[in-house]
XYZ file of C-alpha atoms in Angstrom:
658
model
C 4.137 -23.855 -32.612
C 6.841 -25.121 -30.315
C 8.842 -22.215 -29.053
C 11.924 -21.912 -26.825
C 11.279 -19.388 -24.076
C 15.024 -18.760 -23.797
C 14.782 -17.889 -20.133
C 17.781 -17.065 -18.173
C 18.565 -20.156 -16.018
C 21.608 -18.779 -14.235
C 19.645 -17.866 -11.074
C 16.733 -19.426 -9.231
C 14.080 -17.191 -7.830
C 12.346 -18.129 -4.612
C 8.607 -17.098 -4.723
C 7.166 -16.625 -1.290
C 3.695 -15.825 -0.154
C 4.701 -13.435 2.589
C 2.361 -12.515 5.345
C 1.934 -8.755 5.985
C 4.481 -8.644 8.746
C 7.035 -10.288 6.422
C 6.703 -7.591 3.743
C 9.364 -4.900 3.454
C 8.067 -1.371 3.857
C 11.083 -0.168 5.776
C 11.499 3.346 6.953
C 15.203 3.157 7.675
C 17.772 0.651 6.496
C 21.259 -0.463 7.270
C 24.005 -0.053 4.715
C 23.179 -3.441 3.173
C 19.515 -2.409 3.084
C 18.347 -5.746 4.272
C 17.418 -4.980 7.912
C 14.584 -2.452 7.849
C 12.194 -0.955 10.359
C 8.552 -1.247 9.271
C 5.537 0.766 10.083
C 3.523 -0.176 13.133
C 0.014 -1.322 12.650
C -2.735 0.727 14.293
C -3.435 -1.053 17.525
C -6.896 0.455 17.744
C -8.036 -1.378 14.708
C -10.040 -4.064 16.549
C -12.176 -6.506 14.641
C -14.676 -9.086 15.829
C -15.042 -7.824 19.390
C -17.921 -9.404 21.337
C -19.939 -7.115 23.597
C -21.362 -8.837 26.693
C -24.247 -7.674 28.794
C -23.668 -6.839 32.430
C -25.505 -10.035 33.543
C -23.494 -12.235 31.121
C -20.253 -10.544 32.317
C -21.069 -11.219 36.026
C -21.889 -14.894 35.206
C -18.583 -15.313 33.389
C -16.549 -13.743 36.211
C -18.346 -15.923 38.798
C -17.472 -19.011 36.820
C -13.876 -17.890 36.392
C -13.514 -17.250 40.119
C -14.632 -20.775 40.985
C -12.321 -22.213 38.327
C -9.306 -20.334 39.737
C -9.975 -21.450 43.220
C -10.570 -25.123 42.247
C -7.679 -25.748 39.897
C -5.020 -23.184 40.680
C -5.204 -22.771 44.484
C -5.163 -19.008 44.265
C -6.663 -17.794 47.638
C -7.571 -14.324 46.454
C -10.927 -13.291 44.906
C -10.791 -11.671 41.510
C -10.445 -7.867 41.933
C -13.338 -5.734 40.567
C -10.815 -3.907 38.352
C -7.362 -4.729 37.155
C -6.641 -1.051 36.514
C -7.415 -1.371 32.794
C -9.631 1.406 31.518
C -9.484 0.578 27.824
C -9.541 -2.468 25.560
C -6.352 -3.698 23.997
C -6.370 -5.751 20.857
C -4.154 -8.851 20.925
C -3.264 -9.462 17.316
C -1.231 -12.578 16.779
C -2.950 -13.724 13.642
C 0.267 -13.698 11.616
C 2.180 -15.597 14.261
C -0.568 -18.107 14.383
C -0.537 -18.327 10.584
C 3.102 -19.160 10.626
C 2.681 -21.740 13.325
C -0.221 -23.335 11.518
C 1.643 -23.512 8.252
C 4.675 -25.125 9.986
C 2.432 -27.505 11.799
C 0.465 -28.554 8.684
C 3.739 -29.276 6.855
C 4.936 -31.320 9.872
C 1.729 -33.343 10.009
C 1.972 -34.132 6.299
C 5.632 -35.133 6.537
C 4.685 -37.668 9.263
C 1.561 -38.735 7.405
C -0.747 -37.624 10.215
C -4.384 -36.908 9.604
C -3.798 -37.028 5.835
C -6.944 -37.964 3.986
C -5.992 -37.884 0.260
C -3.342 -39.336 -2.035
C -2.450 -37.636 -5.244
C -0.705 -39.201 -8.208
C 0.008 -38.489 -11.884
C -0.575 -41.988 -13.064
C 2.498 -43.839 -11.984
C 3.357 -45.589 -8.721
C 4.446 -42.398 -6.923
C 1.952 -40.670 -4.670
C 1.762 -37.444 -2.617
C -0.260 -37.408 0.592
C -2.076 -34.338 1.739
C -5.006 -32.928 3.678
C -8.140 -32.132 1.709
C -8.939 -29.166 3.851
C -5.575 -27.580 3.313
C -5.718 -28.054 -0.488
C -9.277 -26.767 -0.627
C -8.374 -23.698 1.406
C -5.717 -22.552 -1.074
C -6.814 -23.906 -4.445
C -10.230 -23.136 -5.910
C -9.789 -26.277 -8.085
C -9.416 -28.548 -5.083
C -12.160 -26.673 -3.188
C -14.591 -27.458 -5.978
C -13.333 -31.088 -6.207
C -13.772 -31.855 -2.536
C -16.879 -29.775 -1.736
C -19.123 -30.126 -4.779
C -20.864 -33.383 -5.395
C -18.175 -34.819 -7.643
C -16.884 -38.380 -7.750
C -13.461 -37.223 -6.426
C -15.046 -35.714 -3.242
C -15.583 -39.176 -1.856
C -12.331 -40.674 -3.045
C -9.074 -40.864 -1.081
C -6.920 -41.564 -4.156
C -6.982 -39.090 -6.981
C -5.058 -39.172 -10.233
C -4.137 -35.646 -11.622
C -3.903 -35.373 -15.345
C -1.908 -32.863 -17.416
C 0.622 -32.388 -14.629
C 3.888 -34.171 -14.249
C 4.761 -35.675 -10.806
C 7.709 -33.269 -10.057
C 5.626 -30.212 -10.744
C 2.677 -31.532 -8.737
C 5.041 -32.165 -5.826
C 6.506 -28.672 -6.037
C 3.008 -27.153 -6.070
C 1.700 -29.159 -3.179
C 4.771 -28.076 -1.160
C 3.979 -24.495 -2.218
C 0.404 -24.881 -0.909
C 1.722 -25.887 2.507
C 4.725 -23.623 2.891
C 3.933 -20.668 0.502
C 7.313 -21.045 -1.107
C 8.650 -22.355 -4.361
C 11.883 -22.096 -6.258
C 11.475 -20.976 -9.887
C 14.117 -21.321 -12.613
C 14.306 -21.435 -16.407
C 13.525 -25.206 -16.502
C 10.452 -25.367 -14.175
C 8.763 -22.015 -14.574
C 6.608 -23.035 -17.528
C 5.273 -26.373 -16.105
C 4.695 -24.671 -12.755
C 2.907 -21.833 -14.383
C 0.537 -24.026 -16.374
C -0.129 -26.290 -13.417
C -0.784 -23.265 -11.224
C -3.235 -21.938 -13.734
C -4.940 -25.358 -13.968
C -5.203 -25.540 -10.154
C -6.432 -21.910 -10.069
C -3.532 -20.747 -7.980
C -3.725 -17.253 -9.385
C -0.968 -15.701 -7.311
C 1.541 -18.338 -8.230
C 0.579 -17.949 -11.899
C 1.222 -14.241 -11.704
C 4.566 -14.814 -9.938
C 5.611 -17.097 -12.793
C 4.597 -14.454 -15.292
C 6.561 -11.862 -13.371
C 9.573 -14.247 -13.522
C 9.253 -14.406 -17.259
C 8.737 -10.673 -17.866
C 11.814 -9.874 -15.881
C 13.797 -11.958 -18.463
C 12.405 -10.546 -21.635
C 14.579 -10.321 -24.710
C 13.918 -9.935 -28.416
C 14.013 -13.713 -28.970
C 11.459 -14.801 -26.286
C 9.142 -11.876 -25.897
C 6.553 -13.084 -28.457
C 6.492 -16.510 -26.793
C 6.069 -14.972 -23.364
C 3.306 -12.675 -24.673
C 1.397 -15.685 -26.033
C 1.764 -17.463 -22.654
C 0.560 -14.441 -20.632
C -2.321 -13.853 -23.062
C -3.404 -17.517 -22.821
C -3.252 -17.516 -18.997
C -4.759 -13.966 -18.620
C -1.719 -12.607 -16.828
C -2.592 -8.951 -17.622
C 0.239 -7.112 -15.883
C 2.965 -9.208 -17.533
C 1.057 -9.074 -20.812
C 1.184 -5.300 -20.750
C 4.914 -5.415 -20.146
C 5.442 -7.682 -23.120
C 3.420 -5.491 -25.369
C 5.453 -2.423 -24.294
C 8.611 -4.413 -24.892
C 7.539 -5.423 -28.441
C 6.580 -1.843 -29.308
C 9.723 -0.344 -27.940
C 12.086 -2.869 -29.328
C 10.199 -3.729 -32.558
C 13.318 -3.240 -34.742
C 14.964 -6.063 -32.736
C 11.868 -8.266 -32.318
C 11.121 -8.333 -36.021
C 14.599 -9.797 -36.632
C 13.960 -12.732 -34.388
C 13.004 -16.201 -35.653
C 9.826 -16.136 -33.469
C 8.623 -13.126 -35.525
C 8.485 -15.481 -38.590
C 6.110 -17.798 -36.743
C 3.512 -15.136 -35.888
C -0.062 -16.015 -36.926
C -1.353 -13.708 -39.657
C -3.910 -12.023 -37.221
C -1.198 -11.258 -34.694
C 1.062 -9.939 -37.466
C -1.508 -7.588 -38.955
C -2.496 -6.330 -35.465
C 1.151 -5.608 -34.594
C 1.980 -3.888 -37.879
C -1.176 -1.691 -37.541
C -0.161 -0.189 -34.228
C 0.561 3.523 -33.956
C 2.976 2.940 -31.043
C 5.727 0.995 -32.873
C 9.116 2.660 -32.248
C 10.664 2.570 -35.771
C 13.118 4.742 -37.610
C 10.929 4.863 -40.687
C 8.064 3.021 -42.347
C 10.436 1.126 -44.613
C 11.650 -0.914 -41.618
C 8.023 -2.065 -40.973
C 7.571 -2.970 -44.565
C 10.788 -4.922 -44.697
C 9.688 -6.848 -41.592
C 6.336 -7.664 -43.229
C 7.967 -8.847 -46.491
C 10.424 -10.987 -44.477
C 7.472 -12.714 -42.817
C 5.724 -13.332 -46.166
C 8.912 -14.663 -47.818
C 9.533 -17.121 -44.952
C 6.603 -19.258 -46.371
C 5.713 -17.533 -49.631
C 3.479 -20.391 -50.983
C 1.162 -20.379 -48.001
C 1.337 -16.677 -47.151
C 0.951 -15.079 -50.527
C -2.844 -15.011 -49.971
C -2.298 -12.516 -47.138
C -0.198 -9.934 -49.143
C -2.971 -7.421 -49.728
C -4.098 -7.663 -46.040
C -0.486 -7.077 -44.844
C 0.010 -4.060 -47.163
C -3.120 -2.423 -45.800
C -1.562 -2.589 -42.300
C 1.510 -0.644 -43.528
C 1.519 3.178 -43.884
C 2.282 2.967 -47.659
C 2.014 6.697 -48.104
C 4.847 7.128 -45.610
C 7.169 4.991 -47.708
C 9.708 6.689 -49.876
C 8.366 6.647 -53.515
C 11.542 4.965 -54.666
C 11.233 2.201 -52.037
C 7.541 1.822 -52.908
C 8.230 1.312 -56.611
C 11.452 -0.713 -56.567
C 10.959 -2.870 -53.442
C 7.186 -3.163 -52.932
C 5.957 -2.774 -56.391
C 8.434 -5.233 -57.862
C 7.990 -7.870 -55.218
C 6.819 -11.094 -57.038
C 3.874 -11.661 -54.637
C 2.653 -8.134 -55.168
C 2.865 -8.329 -58.940
C 1.040 -11.631 -58.976
C -1.843 -10.378 -56.798
C -4.248 -7.937 -58.470
C -5.542 -6.369 -55.203
C -2.019 -5.786 -53.874
C -0.931 -4.349 -57.237
C -3.933 -2.010 -57.274
C -3.197 -0.828 -53.777
C 0.433 0.077 -54.619
C -0.608 1.741 -57.904
C -3.125 3.857 -55.944
C -0.347 5.135 -53.703
C 1.983 5.771 -56.666
C -0.745 7.814 -58.390
C -1.288 9.893 -55.241
C 2.426 10.763 -55.192
C 2.200 12.012 -58.774
C -0.493 14.575 -57.914
C 1.014 17.952 -56.991
C 0.486 18.707 -53.320
C -1.472 21.859 -54.154
C -3.961 19.851 -56.316
C -4.654 17.126 -53.617
C -8.256 17.980 -52.822
C -9.133 14.562 -51.492
C -6.861 13.133 -48.767
C -5.470 9.637 -49.164
C -8.019 7.228 -47.613
C -5.489 5.043 -45.822
C -3.952 5.950 -42.519
C -0.714 7.877 -43.032
C -0.209 9.394 -39.628
C 3.360 8.902 -38.246
C 3.778 6.268 -35.639
C 4.460 7.632 -32.191
C 5.701 5.251 -29.535
C 5.017 6.381 -25.971
C 7.636 3.947 -24.762
C 10.668 5.260 -26.614
C 13.689 3.328 -25.385
C 15.902 5.216 -23.039
C 19.000 4.672 -20.851
C 19.246 5.916 -17.291
C 22.733 7.111 -16.323
C 24.180 7.508 -12.872
C 27.170 9.792 -12.971
C 29.961 10.493 -10.484
C 29.053 11.359 -6.862
C 30.647 10.047 -3.649
C 30.824 6.780 -1.767
C 32.516 5.584 1.397
C 35.798 5.619 -0.573
C 35.568 9.169 -1.624
C 34.537 11.081 -4.688
C 33.708 9.031 -7.850
C 34.296 9.351 -11.561
C 32.481 6.084 -12.385
C 29.381 6.110 -14.610
C 26.769 3.388 -14.927
C 23.843 3.082 -17.433
C 20.595 1.209 -16.872
C 18.134 -0.105 -19.399
C 14.588 0.089 -17.866
C 13.271 -2.526 -20.214
C 16.119 -5.050 -20.047
C 16.652 -4.139 -16.354
C 20.384 -4.292 -15.742
C 23.147 -1.813 -14.840
C 26.485 -1.852 -16.734
C 29.551 0.406 -16.586
C 29.836 3.274 -19.044
C 32.708 5.641 -19.880
C 33.953 7.323 -16.622
C 34.180 11.089 -16.172
C 37.547 12.683 -16.843
C 37.637 13.802 -13.186
C 36.045 12.802 -9.956
C 33.079 15.015 -9.323
C 30.295 15.321 -6.661
C 27.605 17.877 -5.631
C 27.202 18.960 -9.272
C 24.123 19.687 -11.463
C 23.221 17.462 -14.327
C 20.793 17.870 -17.358
C 20.174 16.407 -20.828
C 19.958 18.238 -24.020
C 19.789 16.780 -27.556
C 20.910 13.370 -26.363
C 23.926 14.682 -24.387
C 24.448 14.682 -20.676
C 25.841 17.904 -19.115
C 27.654 17.921 -15.733
C 27.968 21.386 -14.244
C 29.985 22.757 -11.266
C 30.363 20.729 -8.047
C 33.479 19.597 -6.267
C 36.205 17.726 -8.098
C 38.830 15.318 -6.871
C 37.822 15.525 -3.146
C 38.706 19.311 -3.104
C 36.428 21.442 -0.912
C 36.396 24.365 -3.331
C 33.651 24.371 -5.984
C 34.497 24.496 -9.674
C 32.982 26.309 -12.528
C 33.657 23.651 -15.239
C 31.071 22.006 -17.450
C 31.379 18.826 -19.439
C 29.172 17.046 -21.918
C 28.923 13.330 -22.376
C 27.924 11.423 -25.562
C 27.170 7.876 -24.637
C 27.011 6.652 -28.244
C 30.546 7.995 -28.771
C 31.553 7.061 -25.155
C 33.303 10.421 -24.847
C 33.366 13.323 -22.383
C 34.048 16.725 -23.786
C 34.900 20.104 -22.174
C 32.296 22.889 -22.496
C 32.524 26.618 -21.685
C 32.978 27.295 -18.037
C 30.339 28.954 -15.818
C 30.966 32.600 -14.903
C 31.389 31.640 -11.169
C 32.265 28.369 -9.394
C 29.509 26.728 -7.353
C 28.415 23.384 -5.859
C 25.131 22.010 -4.570
C 23.360 23.870 -7.421
C 20.130 23.040 -9.225
C 20.388 22.457 -13.004
C 17.668 21.876 -15.655
C 16.999 22.569 -19.382
C 14.163 24.852 -20.290
C 13.398 26.140 -23.854
C 16.782 24.849 -25.171
C 18.707 26.639 -22.454
C 20.464 25.290 -19.426
C 19.672 26.961 -16.133
C 22.192 26.747 -13.224
C 20.374 28.011 -10.137
C 21.650 28.985 -6.725
C 24.136 26.694 -4.981
C 27.092 27.344 -2.790
C 30.257 29.274 -3.623
C 33.186 30.371 -1.524
C 31.127 33.157 0.071
C 28.142 30.983 1.061
C 24.736 30.303 -0.439
C 23.804 32.408 -3.467
C 20.592 33.261 -5.373
C 22.224 33.944 -8.715
C 21.274 32.155 -11.899
C 23.462 31.468 -14.915
C 22.001 30.425 -18.252
C 23.820 28.519 -21.012
C 22.459 29.118 -24.501
C 23.125 25.951 -26.532
C 22.625 27.711 -29.883
C 25.336 30.412 -28.987
C 27.478 28.113 -26.827
C 27.833 30.837 -24.267
C 26.770 31.675 -20.750
C 24.650 34.714 -19.731
C 23.278 36.122 -16.466
C 19.722 35.204 -15.556
C 17.096 36.666 -13.272
C 18.163 36.102 -9.620
C 15.929 33.917 -7.374
C 13.944 35.625 -4.627
C 16.177 34.126 -1.888
C 19.401 32.254 -1.537
C 19.040 28.537 -2.071
C 21.255 25.476 -2.214
C 20.483 21.772 -2.316
C 17.093 22.473 -3.856
C 15.127 19.924 -5.905
C 14.358 21.052 -9.471
C 11.713 20.001 -12.037
C 10.369 21.276 -15.368
C 6.639 21.279 -16.032
C 4.512 23.006 -18.617
C 7.274 25.356 -19.784
C 8.278 26.446 -16.252
C 11.164 25.683 -13.967
C 10.353 24.802 -10.329
C 12.826 25.041 -7.476
C 11.524 23.114 -4.400
C 12.736 23.455 -0.820
C 16.481 23.632 -0.184
C 18.596 25.528 2.344
C 19.302 29.213 2.544
C 22.350 28.871 4.788
C 20.426 29.211 7.982
C 17.444 26.939 7.805
C 15.692 24.299 5.687
C 13.098 25.714 3.313
C 9.617 24.616 2.478
C 9.060 27.425 -0.098
C 8.685 26.719 -3.800
C 9.318 29.130 -6.652
C 8.550 28.869 -10.369
C 10.406 30.533 -13.205
C 8.440 31.308 -16.366
C 10.791 32.033 -19.271
C 8.076 33.751 -21.287
C 7.635 36.337 -18.477
C 11.256 36.185 -17.367
C 10.251 36.280 -13.728
C 10.127 34.145 -10.509
C 6.759 33.531 -8.891
C 5.928 31.895 -5.538
C 3.748 28.835 -5.522
C 2.287 26.931 -2.477
C 4.937 25.660 -0.096
C 5.693 22.059 0.682
C 3.885 20.328 3.478
C 7.283 19.620 5.111
C 10.510 21.663 4.697
C 13.215 19.625 3.055
C 16.563 19.971 1.367
C 18.838 17.392 -0.330
C 15.544 16.080 -1.860
C 14.880 15.075 -5.442
C 12.044 16.003 -7.864
C 10.672 15.073 -11.270
C 7.611 15.697 -13.352
C 5.234 12.967 -14.485
C 1.655 13.160 -15.918
C 1.356 16.996 -15.442
C 2.363 16.763 -11.839
C 5.624 17.359 -9.794
C 6.834 14.723 -7.304
C 9.469 15.529 -4.642
C 10.838 12.678 -2.626
C 13.010 12.202 0.427
C 15.674 14.716 1.669
C 16.012 16.007 5.221
C 14.078 18.516 7.215
C 17.056 19.364 9.322
C 16.128 17.077 12.198
C 15.677 13.724 10.396
C 15.931 12.237 6.975
C 12.794 11.534 5.104
C 11.217 8.886 2.840
C 7.961 10.870 2.435
C 6.732 11.972 -1.034
C 4.788 15.024 -1.922
C 3.024 15.701 -5.219
C 2.048 19.148 -6.686
C -0.867 19.453 -9.061
C -0.642 22.912 -10.753
C -4.323 22.880 -11.754
C -5.439 22.336 -8.156
C -2.478 24.467 -6.903
C -1.664 22.382 -3.848
C 0.588 19.664 -2.540
C -0.569 16.281 -1.358
C 1.114 13.140 -0.247
C 1.599 9.873 -2.122
C 2.951 6.544 -0.921
C 6.401 6.970 0.831
C 9.587 5.368 -0.515
C 10.663 2.116 1.082
C 13.783 3.746 2.520
C 14.733 7.168 3.565
C 16.932 8.871 1.054
C 18.733 12.167 0.654
C 21.374 13.296 -1.881
C 19.629 10.924 -4.253
C 18.146 11.418 -7.726
C 14.632 11.157 -9.079
C 13.831 10.455 -12.737
C 10.580 9.801 -14.614
C 10.287 7.312 -17.563
C 7.458 5.480 -19.096
C 4.790 6.366 -16.478
C 7.098 5.444 -13.642
C 9.300 7.308 -11.139
C 12.744 6.005 -10.239
C 14.412 6.939 -6.943
C 18.111 6.206 -7.303
C 20.816 5.595 -4.675
C 21.522 8.524 -2.308
C 22.365 8.137 1.343
C 20.735 6.839 4.468
C 22.245 7.637 7.974
C 25.418 8.931 6.137
C 25.746 5.617 4.292
C 25.799 5.753 0.517
C 23.108 3.437 -1.066
C 23.125 1.326 -4.207
C 19.383 0.570 -4.224
C 16.813 1.849 -6.683
C 13.021 1.801 -6.235
C 10.285 2.597 -8.649
C 6.771 3.978 -8.243
C 4.445 3.077 -11.178
C 1.396 4.910 -12.361
C 2.130 8.098 -10.546
C 1.470 6.852 -7.010
C -1.534 4.542 -7.561
C 0.479 1.679 -6.057
C 3.445 1.146 -3.756
C 7.118 1.641 -4.374
C 9.113 -1.483 -5.156
C 12.780 -2.283 -5.248
C 14.368 -2.963 -8.626
C 17.876 -3.617 -9.757
C 20.694 -2.253 -7.550
C 23.419 -0.121 -8.971
C 26.952 -1.663 -9.117
C 28.404 1.195 -7.028
C 26.866 2.830 -3.983
C 26.689 6.596 -4.521
C 25.377 9.902 -3.115
C 25.756 13.541 -4.181
C 25.707 12.383 -7.769
C 23.841 13.093 -11.020
C 21.461 11.004 -13.099
C 19.752 11.457 -16.382
C 17.388 9.713 -18.828
C 18.798 9.706 -22.471
C 16.529 8.622 -25.362
C 17.984 6.002 -27.784
C 17.558 6.121 -31.578
C 16.780 3.044 -33.507
C 20.287 2.891 -34.952
C 21.780 3.139 -31.445
C 19.350 0.511 -30.307
C 20.579 -1.957 -32.946
C 24.144 -1.211 -32.085
């Protein structure tokens, strides 16, 4: 079926095959985060050295000595030693690669040494070098090296590719660059797949997955499946499961083949408010072409958790549907469920044979909020929200007062901002506010017993813990606990030592405070609070002391990123495994960050904003799969900020629709 990908065409994306020295693994960035200092490659990594025998070496030096005297008029003999005791690797392969690429393009532009003409069937032709095409494309390599008719031809007609697309791809083969947009991404993607340019195919798939919406995701999924773009395919599947309530309302949903529909409706991981919404989507699909689809009714009903439907809905909506009444198998299936509901629960000796387990979506839609903080212009009250699936930041309801150096946590869908400094005042405050994003409203909450800033805040067992921080008398070790059920504060067990600017994380029913500052020095110590035992325990220390760092928990581990060790700011990342009871390192962030925030969502860690060399940042980077790959930059915030708060807030289906 012909589908409209509905891809955003407002911006072109330049795809570049960067050589390693052109990649961006910066350690330290300027305020615009575009000029970065990369890691040096190990100069001792020497490959392909040739070891000569002493006799061969003497012959070579004798020949060189004669050459120097003959052609360069140098009157001195070659010294026995030049004062070099060790070998040094001269590694200019990337420079040579760039020069070669530029030279190949220049030779082609002048028609020099070209030995093949490509066309798409009309009078227009593209000249090229067979060796260059074969070096980059497996398709051309087979064409020119295997005993095929084309291997001996100088003029080749390419089928199934239009001329403009072919020209763009040949330019890409020579330069490693191509400009993608909503109009050319599909023809380029199919041509790249045909020519076995796998990296370009994946880049096109990435272009599409970054522009997913409820209208185009089914089409993009079909494309990625057909072209075996596995990474992008996983993202489309996740999008469909997370936003099923929106996807099923799209026109593309009505065009799904029956096999795809049944497979989708059978998934445990659909994020839906209730089973009735799944059933309504299925009936909508059937009614779209009732005459041809009525034969599938029983098969579709078997993919729905009929026992999870409300009995009234089952009887009045499903049971009375014309296609159900007209199909004996469908009617019997519904009657079987009705009969099961009539049996008293105490008398149900045989469980219902069909699956009735509730659906559990691991990718529940969430919003990430960045709240308050400070920028170069002073303390902020602005709030932004980010959708990790749709990938964009937008403004949200601002705080009622400017606030920085505060603690933030989430409970029951509300964001809580605790303590900190307000309106550029140096004195800490004891106020707490809650924010409902669905109501776009900030509300005052009971004040903490004492003012404090630079504190660590987290929710454990339905209670909010405000740990340590700094008050007018210096760094403290006290803990205040807010009981949501009682709406009151109470005193908690004090920490073993004074601590401010500590990273905090919750894992396995325990609260971890990591690093920080005691007023005299940066700490590497880590303590854990167990609510069941109501006590603090020491755990292994960090590999490097750090404060102003950020932490989060993911996949039964704790990650702590960035911060400062008192001498320099850090981009390093340490991970704690409580089963192994030790810390180990994972890939560092692309930039050094302190006073930033770390959040986990959907098997990924987000490092948000912060500061770098006293400059507030707006960048955000993400680490997928708990450190099995590298960090990558994603969408920047609209406002640079440090000393701020951030939180992940789940979204209900009704909120998602609104």
